[in-house]
Amino acid sequence: IADYDTAVANYKSGVLSAVAEVETALVRVDSTRRRIGDASGAARNYRTYFNSIDSNWRAGGVSLLDREEARRSAQSAEISLIEIRRDAVRYWIALYKALG
């Protein structure tokens, strides 16, 4: 009977651990999905901003420093989006592993 109780306790512990792992993975996937939307919008806006500044720079309206700051901001937003997408892939992999 003691062996049976130990086996049941171990089984319950394993199931609870697996459920917690799946739940964590689902939460991460969902939050990353939302972050991708926000980061996509930011990257798009910074790209538009850079294109506007670049046009003004070509027309002589802004300095090269302003153009480079806008370019750097646009690149930074793109890099952030790429990193968030990378995290999303990692979280999907973790979810698949958790589901077995």
Short mmCIF file of C-alpha atoms in Angstrom, two decimals, residues 49-64 66-67:
data_model
loop_
_atom_site.label_atom_id
_atom_site.label_comp_id
_atom_site.label_asym_id
_atom_site.label_seq_id
_atom_site.Cartn_x
_atom_site.Cartn_y
_atom_site.Cartn_z
CA TYR A 49 9.52 58.57 -39.70
CA PHE A 50 12.93 57.72 -41.16
CA ASN A 51 11.60 57.96 -44.73
CA SER A 52 10.19 61.39 -43.94
CA ILE A 53 13.43 62.59 -42.34
CA ASP A 54 15.43 61.10 -45.22
CA SER A 55 13.33 63.02 -47.75
CA ASN A 56 13.80 66.21 -45.75
CA TRP A 57 17.54 65.57 -45.52
CA ARG A 58 17.78 65.10 -49.30
CA ALA A 59 15.96 68.40 -49.73
CA GLY A 60 18.35 70.08 -47.29
CA GLY A 61 15.78 70.55 -44.55
CA VAL A 62 17.42 68.56 -41.76
CA SER A 63 20.96 67.72 -40.71
CA LEU A 64 22.76 64.47 -41.31
CA ASP A 66 18.93 64.06 -37.49
CA ARG A 67 18.81 61.60 -40.38
#
